[in-house]
Coordinates of C-alpha atoms and ligand atoms in Angstrom, one line a residue:
X751 CA 12.2 -10.9 -24.5
X752 CA 9.6 -8.5 -25.8
X753 CA 7.2 -6.6 -23.5
X754 CA 3.6 -6.7 -24.6
X755 CA 2.8 -3.5 -26.5
X756 CA 0.9 -0.9 -24.5
X757 CA 0.0 2.5 -25.6
X758 CA 2.1 5.3 -24.1
X759 CA 0.8 7.2 -21.2
X760 CA 0.8 11.0 -21.3
X761 CA 4.1 11.2 -19.2
X762 CA 5.8 8.9 -21.7
X763 CA 4.6 11.1 -24.5
X764 CA 6.2 14.0 -22.8
X765 CA 9.5 12.1 -22.5
X766 CA 9.3 10.9 -26.1
X767 CA 8.8 14.5 -27.2
X768 CA 11.8 15.6 -25.1
X769 CA 13.9 12.8 -26.7
X770 CA 12.8 13.9 -30.2
X771 CA 13.7 17.5 -29.1
X772 CA 17.3 16.6 -28.5
X773 CA 17.4 15.3 -24.9
X774 CA 20.1 12.6 -24.9
X775 CA 18.6 9.2 -23.7
X776 CA 21.4 8.8 -21.2
X777 CA 20.3 12.0 -19.5
X778 CA 17.0 10.5 -18.5
X779 CA 16.8 10.2 -14.7
X780 CA 13.8 9.9 -12.3
X781 CA 13.3 9.9 -8.6
X782 CA 10.7 8.8 -6.1
X783 CA 10.6 11.4 -3.3
X784 CA 8.7 10.3 -0.2
X785 CA 8.6 12.4 2.9
X786 CA 9.6 10.1 5.8
X787 CA 6.6 11.1 7.9
X788 CA 4.7 7.8 7.7
X789 CA 4.6 4.5 5.9
X790 CA 4.0 4.1 2.2
X791 CA 0.5 3.4 1.0
X792 CA -1.2 2.2 -2.2
X793 CA -1.1 5.7 -3.6
X794 CA 2.7 5.7 -3.2
X795 CA 2.8 2.3 -4.9
X796 CA 1.2 4.0 -8.0
X797 CA 4.0 6.7 -8.0
X798 CA 6.7 4.1 -7.3
X799 CA 5.6 1.9 -10.2
X800 CA 5.3 5.0 -12.4
X801 CA 8.8 6.3 -11.7
X802 CA 10.6 2.9 -11.5
X803 CA 8.6 1.7 -14.5
X804 CA 9.9 4.6 -16.5
X805 CA 13.4 3.7 -15.3
X806 CA 13.0 0.2 -16.6
X807 CA 11.4 1.3 -19.8
X808 CA 14.2 3.7 -20.7
X809 CA 17.1 2.0 -18.9
X810 CA 17.4 5.1 -16.7
X811 CA 18.4 5.4 -13.1
X812 CA 15.8 6.2 -10.4
X813 CA 16.8 7.8 -7.1
X814 CA 15.1 7.2 -3.8
X815 CA 15.0 10.7 -2.3
X816 CA 13.9 11.4 1.2
X817 CA 12.2 14.7 1.3
X818 CA 13.2 15.3 4.9
X819 CA 12.9 19.1 5.3
X820 CA 10.4 19.0 8.2
X821 CA 12.1 17.6 11.3
X822 CA 8.9 18.0 13.3
X823 CA 7.3 15.0 11.7
X824 CA 10.0 12.9 10.3
X825 CA 11.7 9.8 11.8
X826 CA 14.3 7.2 11.0
X827 CA 11.6 4.4 11.6
X828 CA 9.8 5.8 8.5
X829 CA 13.0 5.9 6.4
X830 CA 13.7 2.3 7.2
X831 CA 10.1 1.2 6.5
X832 CA 10.1 3.1 3.1
X833 CA 13.3 1.4 2.0
X834 CA 12.0 -2.0 3.0
X835 CA 8.7 -1.4 1.1
X836 CA 10.3 -0.1 -2.1
X837 CA 12.7 -3.0 -2.1
X838 CA 9.9 -5.5 -1.4
X839 CA 7.9 -4.1 -4.3
X840 CA 10.9 -5.3 -6.4
X841 CA 12.6 -2.1 -7.3
X842 CA 16.3 -1.1 -7.0
X843 CA 17.1 2.5 -6.6
X844 CA 20.2 4.0 -8.0
X845 CA 21.2 6.4 -5.2
X846 CA 19.7 6.8 -1.8
X847 CA 19.4 10.6 -1.3
X848 CA 18.2 13.0 1.3
X849 CA 17.2 16.6 0.9
X850 CA 19.0 17.1 4.2
X851 CA 22.3 16.2 2.3
X852 CA 21.9 19.4 0.5
X853 CA 21.2 21.7 3.4
X854 CA 24.5 23.4 3.1
X855 CA 24.2 23.9 -0.6
X856 CA 20.6 25.1 -0.3
X857 CA 21.7 27.6 2.4
X858 CA 24.5 28.9 0.2
X859 CA 22.2 29.4 -2.7
X860 CA 19.8 31.3 -0.4
X861 CA 22.7 33.6 0.6
X862 CA 23.3 34.1 -3.2
X863 CA 19.7 35.1 -3.6
X864 CA 20.0 37.7 -0.8
X865 CA 23.2 39.0 -2.4
X866 CA 21.5 39.5 -5.7
X867 CA 18.6 41.3 -4.1
X868 CA 16.1 38.4 -4.7
X869 CA 15.5 37.4 -1.1
X870 CA 14.8 39.2 2.2
X871 CA 14.2 38.5 5.8
X872 CA 10.7 39.2 6.9
X873 CA 10.2 39.8 10.6
X874 CA 6.4 39.8 10.7
X875 CA 4.2 37.2 12.2
X876 CA 2.5 34.5 10.1
X877 CA -1.0 36.1 10.3
X878 CA 0.1 39.5 9.1
X879 CA 2.0 37.9 6.2
X880 CA -1.1 35.9 5.3
X881 CA -3.3 39.0 5.2
X882 CA -0.7 40.8 3.0
X883 CA -0.8 37.9 0.5
X884 CA -4.0 39.3 -0.9
X885 CA -6.6 37.1 -2.7
X886 CA -6.7 35.5 -6.1
X887 CA -8.5 38.6 -7.3
X888 CA -6.7 41.2 -5.3
X889 CA -3.0 42.0 -5.3
X890 CA -1.0 41.6 -2.1
X891 CA 0.8 44.3 -0.3
X892 CA 4.5 44.6 0.3
X893 CA 6.0 43.8 3.6
X894 CA 7.6 46.7 5.4
X895 CA 10.8 44.6 5.6
X896 CA 10.9 44.0 1.8
X897 CA 13.4 46.8 1.2
X898 CA 15.8 45.8 3.9
X899 CA 19.4 46.2 2.9
X900 CA 21.4 43.3 1.6
X901 CA 23.8 43.7 4.5
X902 CA 21.0 43.6 7.1
X903 CA 19.4 40.5 5.4
X904 CA 22.8 38.7 5.3
X905 CA 23.4 39.5 8.9
X906 CA 19.9 38.4 10.1
X907 CA 19.9 35.2 8.0
X908 CA 23.2 34.3 9.5
X909 CA 21.8 34.9 13.0
X910 CA 18.8 32.8 12.2
X911 CA 21.1 30.0 11.1
X912 CA 23.2 30.3 14.3
X913 CA 20.1 29.9 16.4
X914 CA 20.0 33.4 17.8
X915 CA 16.3 33.9 17.1
X916 CA 13.2 32.0 18.3
X917 CA 10.9 30.1 16.0
X918 CA 8.4 32.3 14.2
X919 CA 10.4 35.5 14.7
X920 CA 11.8 35.7 11.1
X921 CA 11.5 34.0 7.8
X922 CA 13.5 34.3 4.6
X923 CA 11.3 35.1 1.6
X924 CA 12.0 35.2 -2.1
X925 CA 11.5 38.7 -3.6
X926 CA 9.3 38.0 -6.6
X927 CA 6.1 40.1 -6.8
X928 CA 3.3 40.7 -4.4
X929 CA 0.8 41.3 -7.2
X930 CA 1.6 38.1 -9.2
X931 CA -1.4 36.4 -10.6
X932 CA -0.2 33.1 -9.1
X933 CA -0.5 33.5 -5.3
X934 CA 2.3 31.1 -4.7
X935 CA 4.7 33.6 -6.4
X936 CA 3.9 36.4 -4.0
X937 CA 7.2 36.4 -2.1
X938 CA 7.1 32.8 -1.0
X939 CA 8.8 31.7 2.2
X940 CA 12.0 29.7 1.5
X941 CA 13.4 29.3 5.1
X942 CA 11.8 29.1 8.5
X943 CA 13.4 28.8 11.9
X944 CA 12.9 25.5 13.7
X945 CA 14.7 24.6 16.8
X946 CA 14.2 20.9 16.3
X947 CA 16.3 17.8 16.3
X948 CA 16.5 16.3 12.8
X949 CA 16.8 12.5 12.3
X950 CA 19.9 12.9 10.2
X951 CA 21.5 16.3 10.8
X952 CA 20.7 16.3 14.5
X953 CA 21.0 19.9 15.9
X954 CA 23.2 21.2 13.1
X955 CA 20.5 23.4 11.7
X956 CA 18.1 26.0 13.2
X957 CA 16.7 27.0 9.8
X958 CA 15.0 24.6 7.4
X959 CA 14.2 25.0 3.7
X960 CA 10.6 24.9 2.6
X961 CA 9.4 22.2 0.2
X962 CA 9.4 24.4 -2.9
X963 CA 13.0 25.6 -2.3
X964 CA 14.3 22.2 -1.5
X965 CA 12.5 20.0 -4.1
X966 CA 13.5 21.5 -7.4
X967 CA 17.0 22.3 -6.3
X968 CA 17.4 18.7 -5.1
X969 CA 16.2 17.5 -8.5
X970 CA 18.8 19.8 -10.1
X971 CA 21.6 18.6 -7.9
X972 CA 20.7 15.0 -8.7
X973 CA 20.2 15.9 -12.4
X974 CA 16.7 14.5 -12.5
X975 CA 15.3 15.0 -16.0
X976 CA 11.6 14.5 -15.1
X977 CA 10.3 15.3 -11.7
X978 CA 6.8 13.7 -11.5
X979 CA 4.5 14.7 -8.8
X980 CA 0.8 14.8 -8.1
X981 CA -1.5 17.5 -9.3
X982 CA -1.7 19.6 -6.2
X983 CA 1.7 20.9 -7.3
X984 CA 0.6 22.2 -10.7
X985 CA 0.5 25.8 -9.5
X986 CA 3.9 25.3 -7.8
X987 CA 5.5 24.6 -11.2
X988 CA 6.0 28.3 -11.9
X989 CA 7.8 28.7 -8.6
X990 CA 9.8 25.5 -9.3
X991 CA 11.0 27.0 -12.5
X992 CA 11.7 30.4 -11.0
X993 CA 13.9 28.8 -8.4
X994 CA 15.7 26.8 -11.0
X995 CA 16.3 30.0 -13.0
X996 CA 18.3 31.4 -10.1
X997 CA 20.8 28.6 -10.0
X998 CA 20.9 26.9 -13.4
X999 CA 24.2 26.4 -15.2
X1000 CA 24.7 25.8 -18.9
X1001 CA 25.2 22.2 -20.0
X1002 CA 23.4 20.7 -17.0
X1003 CA 20.0 19.1 -17.3
X1004 CA 17.1 21.3 -16.3
X1005 CA 14.6 19.2 -14.4
X1006 CA 11.1 19.4 -15.6
X1007 CA 8.2 19.1 -13.2
X1008 CA 5.1 17.3 -14.6
X1009 CA 2.0 16.4 -12.7
X1010 CA -0.3 13.4 -12.7
X1011 CA -3.5 12.7 -10.7
X1012 CA -3.4 11.5 -7.1
X1013 CA -5.1 8.1 -6.7
X1014 CA -7.9 7.5 -4.3
X1015 CA -9.1 4.1 -3.5
X1016 CA -12.6 3.0 -2.5
X1017 CA -13.4 1.9 1.1
X1018 CA -10.1 3.3 2.6
X1019 CA -8.1 6.5 3.1
X1020 CA -4.6 7.2 1.8
X1021 CA -3.3 10.1 3.6
X1022 CA -0.4 9.5 5.9
X1023 CA -1.9 12.0 8.4
X1024 CA -5.1 10.0 8.5
X1025 CA -3.4 6.6 8.6
X1026 CA -1.3 7.9 11.5
X1027 CA -4.6 8.8 13.3
X1028 CA -5.8 5.2 12.8
X1029 CA -2.6 3.9 14.3
X1030 CA -2.3 6.4 17.2
X1031 CA -5.9 6.1 18.2
X1032 CA -5.6 2.3 18.0
X1033 CA -8.3 1.6 15.4
X1034 CA -5.7 -0.8 14.0
X1035 CA -2.8 -2.6 15.6
X1036 CA -0.1 -0.6 13.7
X1037 CA 1.0 0.7 10.3
X1038 CA 1.3 -2.9 9.1
X1039 CA -2.1 -4.0 10.4
X1040 CA -3.5 -6.2 7.6
X1041 CA -6.5 -3.9 7.1
X1042 CA -4.3 -0.9 6.4
X1043 CA -3.8 0.3 2.8
X1044 CA -0.1 0.6 3.5
X1045 CA 2.4 -1.5 1.5
X1046 CA 3.4 -3.2 4.7
X1047 CA -0.2 -3.8 5.6
X1048 CA -0.8 -5.4 2.2
X1049 CA 2.3 -7.5 2.6
X1050 CA 1.1 -8.8 6.0
X1051 CA -2.3 -9.4 4.5
X1052 CA -0.7 -11.8 2.0
X1053 CA -0.5 -9.6 -1.1
X1054 CA 2.4 -10.2 -3.5
X1055 CA 4.6 -7.5 -5.0
X1056 CA 3.6 -8.8 -8.4
X1057 CA -0.1 -8.3 -7.7
X1058 CA 0.5 -4.7 -6.5
X1059 CA 2.6 -3.9 -9.6
X1060 CA 0.1 -5.5 -11.8
X1061 CA -2.6 -3.4 -10.2
X1062 CA -0.7 -0.2 -10.6
X1063 CA -0.1 -1.1 -14.2
X1064 CA -3.8 -1.8 -14.8
X1065 CA -5.0 1.5 -13.4
X1066 CA -2.2 3.4 -15.1
X1067 CA -1.9 7.1 -14.5
X1068 CA -4.4 9.8 -15.1
X1069 CA -4.7 13.6 -15.5
X1070 CA -7.9 13.8 -13.5
X1071 CA -8.6 12.6 -9.9
X1072 CA -10.7 9.5 -9.7
X1073 CA -11.7 6.7 -7.4
X1074 CA -10.2 3.3 -8.0
X1075 CA -12.3 0.4 -6.8
X1076 CA -10.5 -1.7 -4.2
X1077 CA -11.9 -4.9 -5.8
X1078 CA -9.5 -4.3 -8.7
X1079 CA -6.6 -4.8 -6.4
X1080 CA -8.3 -7.9 -4.9
X1081 CA -8.7 -9.2 -8.5
X1082 CA -5.0 -8.8 -9.1
X1083 CA -3.9 -10.7 -6.0
X1084 CA -6.5 -13.5 -6.6
X1085 CA -5.1 -13.9 -10.1
X1086 CA -1.5 -14.2 -8.9
X1087 CA -2.2 -16.4 -5.9
X1088 CA -4.2 -18.7 -8.1
X1089 CA -1.0 -19.4 -10.0
X1090 CA 1.4 -19.7 -7.1
X1091 CA -0.3 -20.6 -3.9
X1092 CA -0.2 -24.3 -2.8
X1093 CA -3.6 -25.8 -2.2
X1094 CA -4.4 -27.1 1.3
X1095 CA -7.5 -28.0 3.2
X1096 CA -8.6 -26.0 6.2
X1097 CA -11.9 -26.0 8.0
X1098 CA -12.9 -22.7 9.5
X1099 CA -16.1 -23.6 11.2
X1100 CA -15.9 -27.3 12.1
X1101 CA -18.6 -29.9 12.2
X1102 CA -17.7 -33.5 13.2
X1103 CA -18.3 -36.2 10.6
X1104 CA -18.1 -39.9 11.5
X1105 CA -17.8 -42.5 8.7
X1106 CA -19.5 -45.4 10.4
X1107 CA -18.2 -48.1 8.0
X1108 CA -14.6 -47.0 8.1
X1109 CA -12.4 -49.1 10.4
X1110 CA -11.8 -47.5 13.8
X1111 CA -8.1 -46.6 14.4
X1112 CA -7.2 -46.9 10.7
X1113 CA -5.3 -44.0 9.0
X1114 CA -4.8 -43.8 5.3
X1115 CA -2.5 -41.3 3.6
X1116 CA -4.1 -39.9 0.5
X1117 CA -2.3 -38.2 -2.3
X1118 CA -3.2 -34.6 -3.1
X1119 CA -2.1 -32.3 -5.8
X1120 CA -0.4 -29.2 -4.5
X1121 CA -1.4 -26.9 -7.3
X1122 CA -3.4 -27.8 -10.4
X1123 CA -2.1 -24.5 -12.0
X1124 CA 1.5 -25.5 -11.5
X1125 CA 2.6 -29.1 -12.3
X1126 CA 6.0 -28.5 -10.7
X1127 CA 4.3 -28.0 -7.4
X1128 CA 4.0 -31.8 -7.0
X1129 CA 1.9 -33.8 -4.5
X1130 CA 1.6 -34.3 -0.8
X1131 CA 0.1 -36.8 1.6
X1132 CA -2.8 -36.1 3.8
X1133 CA -4.2 -38.3 6.6
X1134 CA -7.7 -39.7 6.3
X1135 CA -9.5 -41.5 9.1
X1136 CA -12.9 -42.4 10.5
X1137 CA -13.6 -39.0 12.2
X1138 CA -13.2 -35.9 10.1
X1139 CA -14.1 -32.2 10.4
X1140 CA -16.1 -30.5 7.6
X1141 CA -17.4 -27.0 7.3
X1142 CA -20.7 -26.5 9.2
X1143 CA -22.2 -24.7 6.2
X1144 CA -21.5 -27.8 4.1
X1145 CA -24.2 -29.9 5.8
X1146 CA -28.0 -29.4 6.0
X1147 CA -30.5 -32.0 7.1
X1148 CA -32.6 -31.2 4.0
X1149 CA -31.0 -30.0 0.9
X1150 CA -32.7 -28.6 -2.2
X1151 CA -31.8 -28.5 -5.9
X1152 CA -29.4 -25.6 -5.4
X1153 CA -27.6 -27.1 -2.4
X1154 CA -24.6 -29.0 -3.9
X1155 CA -23.3 -30.0 -0.6
X1156 CA -24.1 -32.7 1.9
X1157 CA -27.7 -33.5 3.0
X1158 CA -29.2 -36.5 4.7
X1159 CA -29.5 -39.3 2.1
X1160 CA -27.3 -37.3 -0.3
X1161 CA -23.8 -37.9 -1.6
X1162 CA -20.7 -35.8 -1.9
X1163 CA -17.1 -36.5 -2.7
X1164 CA -14.5 -35.7 0.0
X1165 CA -11.7 -33.9 -1.8
X1166 CA -8.9 -36.3 -2.7
X1167 CA -10.8 -39.1 -0.9
X1168 CA -14.0 -41.0 -1.1
X1169 CA -17.7 -40.6 -1.9
X1170 CA -19.8 -40.5 1.3
X1171 CA -23.5 -40.6 2.0
X1172 CA -25.0 -38.9 5.0
X1173 CA -27.2 -41.2 7.2
X1174 CA -28.2 -39.2 10.3
X1175 CA -27.0 -36.5 12.6
X1176 CA -27.0 -35.4 16.3
X1177 CA -28.3 -32.1 17.6
X1178 CA -27.9 -30.2 20.8
X1179 CA -30.8 -28.9 22.9
X1180 CA -31.0 -25.8 20.7
X1181 CA -31.4 -27.9 17.6
X1182 CA -27.9 -27.1 16.3
X1183 CA -26.2 -30.0 14.5
X1184 CA -23.3 -31.4 16.4
X1185 CA -22.3 -34.5 14.4
X1186 CA -23.0 -36.1 11.0
X1187 CA -22.9 -39.8 10.5
X1188 CA -22.1 -41.2 7.1
X1189 CA -21.1 -44.3 5.2
X1190 CA -18.4 -44.3 2.5
X1191 CA -17.9 -46.3 -0.7
X1192 CA -14.4 -47.9 -0.3
X1193 CA -14.1 -48.4 -4.1
X1194 CA -14.6 -44.7 -4.9
X1195 CA -11.1 -43.4 -3.8
X1196 CA -10.0 -40.5 -6.0
X1197 CA -7.4 -41.4 -8.5
X1198 CA -7.7 -45.1 -8.0
X1199 CA -9.1 -45.6 -11.6
X1200 CA -12.1 -47.8 -10.6
X1201 CA -15.5 -47.2 -12.1
X1202 CA -16.7 -46.0 -8.7
X1203 CA -13.8 -43.5 -8.4
X1204 CA -14.9 -41.9 -11.7
X1205 CA -18.5 -41.6 -10.7
X1206 CA -19.6 -38.0 -10.8
X1207 CA -21.4 -36.6 -7.7
X1208 CA -22.5 -33.0 -7.7
X1209 CA -20.6 -31.7 -4.7
X1210 CA -17.0 -31.9 -3.4
X1211 CA -16.2 -30.9 0.2
X1212 CA -12.9 -30.1 1.9
X1213 CA -12.2 -31.7 5.2
X1214 CA -9.5 -32.6 7.7
X1215 CA -8.9 -35.7 9.8
X1216 CA -10.1 -34.8 13.3
X1217 CA -7.2 -36.5 15.1
X1218 CA -4.6 -35.1 12.9
X1219 CA -5.8 -31.6 12.3
X1220 CA -3.7 -28.7 13.4
X1221 CA -5.6 -26.0 15.4
X1222 CA -4.7 -22.6 14.2
X1223 CA -5.8 -19.0 14.7
X1224 CA -7.4 -17.4 11.7
X1225 CA -8.0 -13.7 11.3
X1226 CA -10.8 -12.8 9.0
X1227 CA -10.9 -9.2 7.7
X1228 CA -13.5 -7.1 6.2
X1229 CA -13.0 -3.7 4.7
X1230 CA -11.8 -1.1 7.2
X1231 CA -14.5 1.2 6.0
X1232 CA -17.8 0.0 4.6
X1233 CA -18.3 3.5 3.2
X1234 CA -16.8 3.8 -0.3
X1235 CA -15.4 7.3 0.3
X1236 CA -14.9 7.7 4.0
X1237 CA -13.0 10.9 3.9
X1238 CA -15.2 12.8 1.5
X1239 CA -18.1 13.6 3.9
X1240 CA -18.0 17.2 5.1
X1241 CA -19.9 16.7 8.4
X1242 CA -18.9 13.1 9.2
X1243 CA -15.4 12.5 10.6
X1244 CA -13.8 9.6 8.7
X1245 CA -12.9 7.9 12.0
X1246 CA -16.6 7.5 12.8
X1247 CA -16.9 5.4 9.7
X1248 CA -14.4 2.7 10.7
X1249 CA -16.1 -0.6 10.2
X1250 CA -16.4 -2.1 13.8
X1251 CA -16.5 -5.6 12.4
X1252 CA -13.4 -5.4 10.2
X1253 CA -11.7 -8.1 12.2
X1254 CA -12.9 -11.5 13.3
X1255 CA -10.6 -14.0 15.1
X1256 CA -11.6 -17.7 14.9
X1257 CA -10.0 -21.0 15.6
X1258 CA -9.7 -23.2 12.6
X1259 CA -8.3 -26.6 11.7
X1260 CA -5.8 -27.3 8.9
X1261 CA -3.9 -30.2 7.5
X1262 CA -1.0 -31.3 9.7
X1263 CA 1.5 -30.7 7.0
X1264 CA 1.2 -27.0 7.6
X1265 CA 2.9 -27.3 11.0
X1266 CA 6.2 -26.0 9.5
X1267 CA 4.8 -23.1 7.6
X1268 CA 6.6 -19.8 8.0
X1269 CA 5.5 -16.2 8.2
X1270 CA 4.6 -14.9 4.7
X1271 CA 3.9 -18.4 3.3
X1272 CA 0.8 -18.2 1.3
X1273 CA -1.8 -20.9 0.7
X1274 CA -5.2 -21.4 -0.9
X1275 CA -7.5 -23.0 1.6
X1276 CA -9.6 -24.9 -0.9
X1277 CA -13.0 -23.5 -1.4
X1278 CA -12.4 -20.9 1.3
X1279 CA -9.9 -18.4 -0.1
X1280 CA -6.3 -17.3 0.2
X1281 CA -4.5 -17.2 3.5
X1282 CA -1.0 -16.2 4.7
X1283 CA 1.0 -17.0 7.8
X1284 CA 1.2 -14.0 10.1
X1285 CA 4.3 -12.9 11.9
X1286 CA 2.5 -13.3 15.2
X1287 CA 2.8 -17.1 14.8
X1288 CA 4.7 -19.0 17.5
X1289 CA 6.0 -22.5 17.3
X1290 CA 3.0 -24.8 17.6
X1291 CA 0.6 -21.9 17.3
X1292 CA 0.2 -20.7 13.8
X1293 CA -1.8 -17.5 13.0
X1294 CA -3.2 -17.1 9.5
X1295 CA -4.5 -13.9 7.9
X1296 CA -7.2 -14.2 5.2
X1297 CA -5.9 -12.4 2.2
X1298 CA -9.0 -12.5 0.0
X1299 CA -11.8 -14.9 -0.8
X1300 CA -11.9 -16.9 -4.0
X1301 CA -14.6 -14.7 -5.5
X1302 CA -15.6 -11.1 -5.1
X1303 CA -18.2 -11.3 -2.4
X1304 CA -18.5 -7.5 -2.3
X1305 CA -19.5 -7.3 -5.9
X1306 CA -22.1 -10.0 -5.2
X1307 CA -23.4 -8.2 -2.1
X1308 CA -23.7 -4.9 -3.9
X1309 CA -25.5 -6.6 -6.8
X1310 CA -28.0 -8.2 -4.4
X1311 CA -28.5 -4.8 -2.7
X1312 CA -29.2 -3.3 -6.1
X1313 CA -31.7 -6.0 -6.8
X1314 CA -29.4 -7.8 -9.2
Ligands
LIG1863 P1 0.2 11.9 1.9 O1 -0.8 12.9 1.9 O2 -0.3 10.5 2.0 O3 1.2 12.2 3.0 P2 2.2 12.9 0.2 O4 2.0 13.3 -1.2 O5 2.4 14.0 1.2 O6 1.0 12.0 0.6 P3 4.8 12.1 -0.1 O7 5.7 11.2 0.8 O8 5.2 13.5 -0.2 O9 3.3 11.9 0.3 O10 4.7 11.4 -1.6 C1 5.8 10.9 -2.3 C2 5.4 10.8 -3.7 O11 4.2 9.9 -3.9 C3 5.0 12.1 -4.3 O12 5.5 12.3 -5.6 C4 3.5 12.1 -4.3 O13 3.0 12.9 -5.3 C5 3.2 10.6 -4.5 N1 1.9 10.2 -4.0 C6 1.5 10.3 -2.7 N2 0.2 9.9 -2.6 C7 -0.2 9.5 -3.8 C8 -1.5 9.0 -4.3 N3 -2.5 8.9 -3.5 N4 -1.5 8.7 -5.6 C9 -0.5 8.9 -6.4 N5 0.7 9.4 -6.0 C10 0.8 9.7 -4.7
LIG1864 MG1 3.8 15.3 1.6

């Protein structure tokens, strides 16, 4: 099987250059390194598809590494969710690793640094150290503890480890240079005291390594060849390399950090901290609320792993930050669901329709094609009877040239059924239409081959038989934020921009054949969009989430607003 040719992205160019420069192909190895402090989101999907995509392209292993160095924010629940989401996206990791597995090794290496005079214990408070850091244009000043003796440093660091000192009383710092042009190199902290319970190491540790000390060394321990991260780490690369220099052994792979642009998406936020706020302050029902940009939210919304991978592939990776339009993701899922989702009929806003010349009490089972895009999907039977439900918006007393639906005196075809003509309607005291009366042409049945069945009428409506229809709950979603960039406004908190109308719950009626549908089963409700069975469904009480409409209504709305 050949994969369609695609030009190399800049990361692949770097890898190709390394291979040309002598790196053995079997030494290629990647990792995806989430911090288990929240659920994965669409931005992570980009990074997952990048790393695992490289693994597939080069036949190289990819580790799943939990960057669990901050016990204050990390939890087992998040570890479990992350594993579930990566697997659901369709990727198999080589090893499941944890930075916390390396705590002993990292500690030993830190002791080595002290022994070689390259690290010291600083006993000042955070504010004082911050002031001593200097500014980008001004050198920092040395800490009065910078020249502590090796013995004293070893003794203090050991005491820190044994829990003899309170949080904030001491830190271990690398001794690099306080006048370095890169501020991150001005004696960075490598260990801090935290008297916290860790989700894996429990109370074994009272000192925890900082990200910079843990990350590169973990890459090295796992022999990762290319450590890809987002661009806010560009300035950290120098430190990453300095730390590696302290431990590197000949004949082992030296990991290389390279950076790519963080993805932002329109009409949502992708920062775990902000997503956690949406959850904790109950703007949404949880991390997997179908409005959330999390992988588990997208799954519950009816997205397929294929569509998310396709989307990540389409947007690719970049060197500059940019905003990706959410409608691109919607396009991907629409395209995939069009191929795989069985068609069914469901009426979201019912209006009763009576066929006056259809025999009372009679039920006919009509044959309907499950998916015109997939012959193997076969056919099903749907009941037809004298009283049906149609969509309210599909009937008007008076139509016009642009109204291809049902109007008094006009004709339409009922999908998979007959041609009907509207005769009259009932209204309530407010003038709202409550029932439409029609006649049907018994010879016009779809697929019967008669002349009448082949007759073209301009509109086709979906419907369900009133007596057979299955009442279901349907949850309709709009964007969680109507603002395209909710977290980019200086004076407006993003939470104040949550769309108050992002969820509408209605009762709808679907074909009876759906009674056995299971959570995560996806369907196209013909003419209405794609829907998925929600996990809140109970026997006899199905709940559907609307995944996406059949067309991009937002693009249309925006075009209208712009006068297009
Ligand atoms: P957040 O701010 O959402 O917590 P993070 O970068 O702190 O993001 P991590 O769990 O540390 O989250 O990220 C794991 C990997 O995913 C990192 O390599 C990170 O660079 C990448 N990543 C996170 N967010 C994005 C994004 N929006 N676009 C691309 N890659 C991302
Ligand atoms: Mg992070």
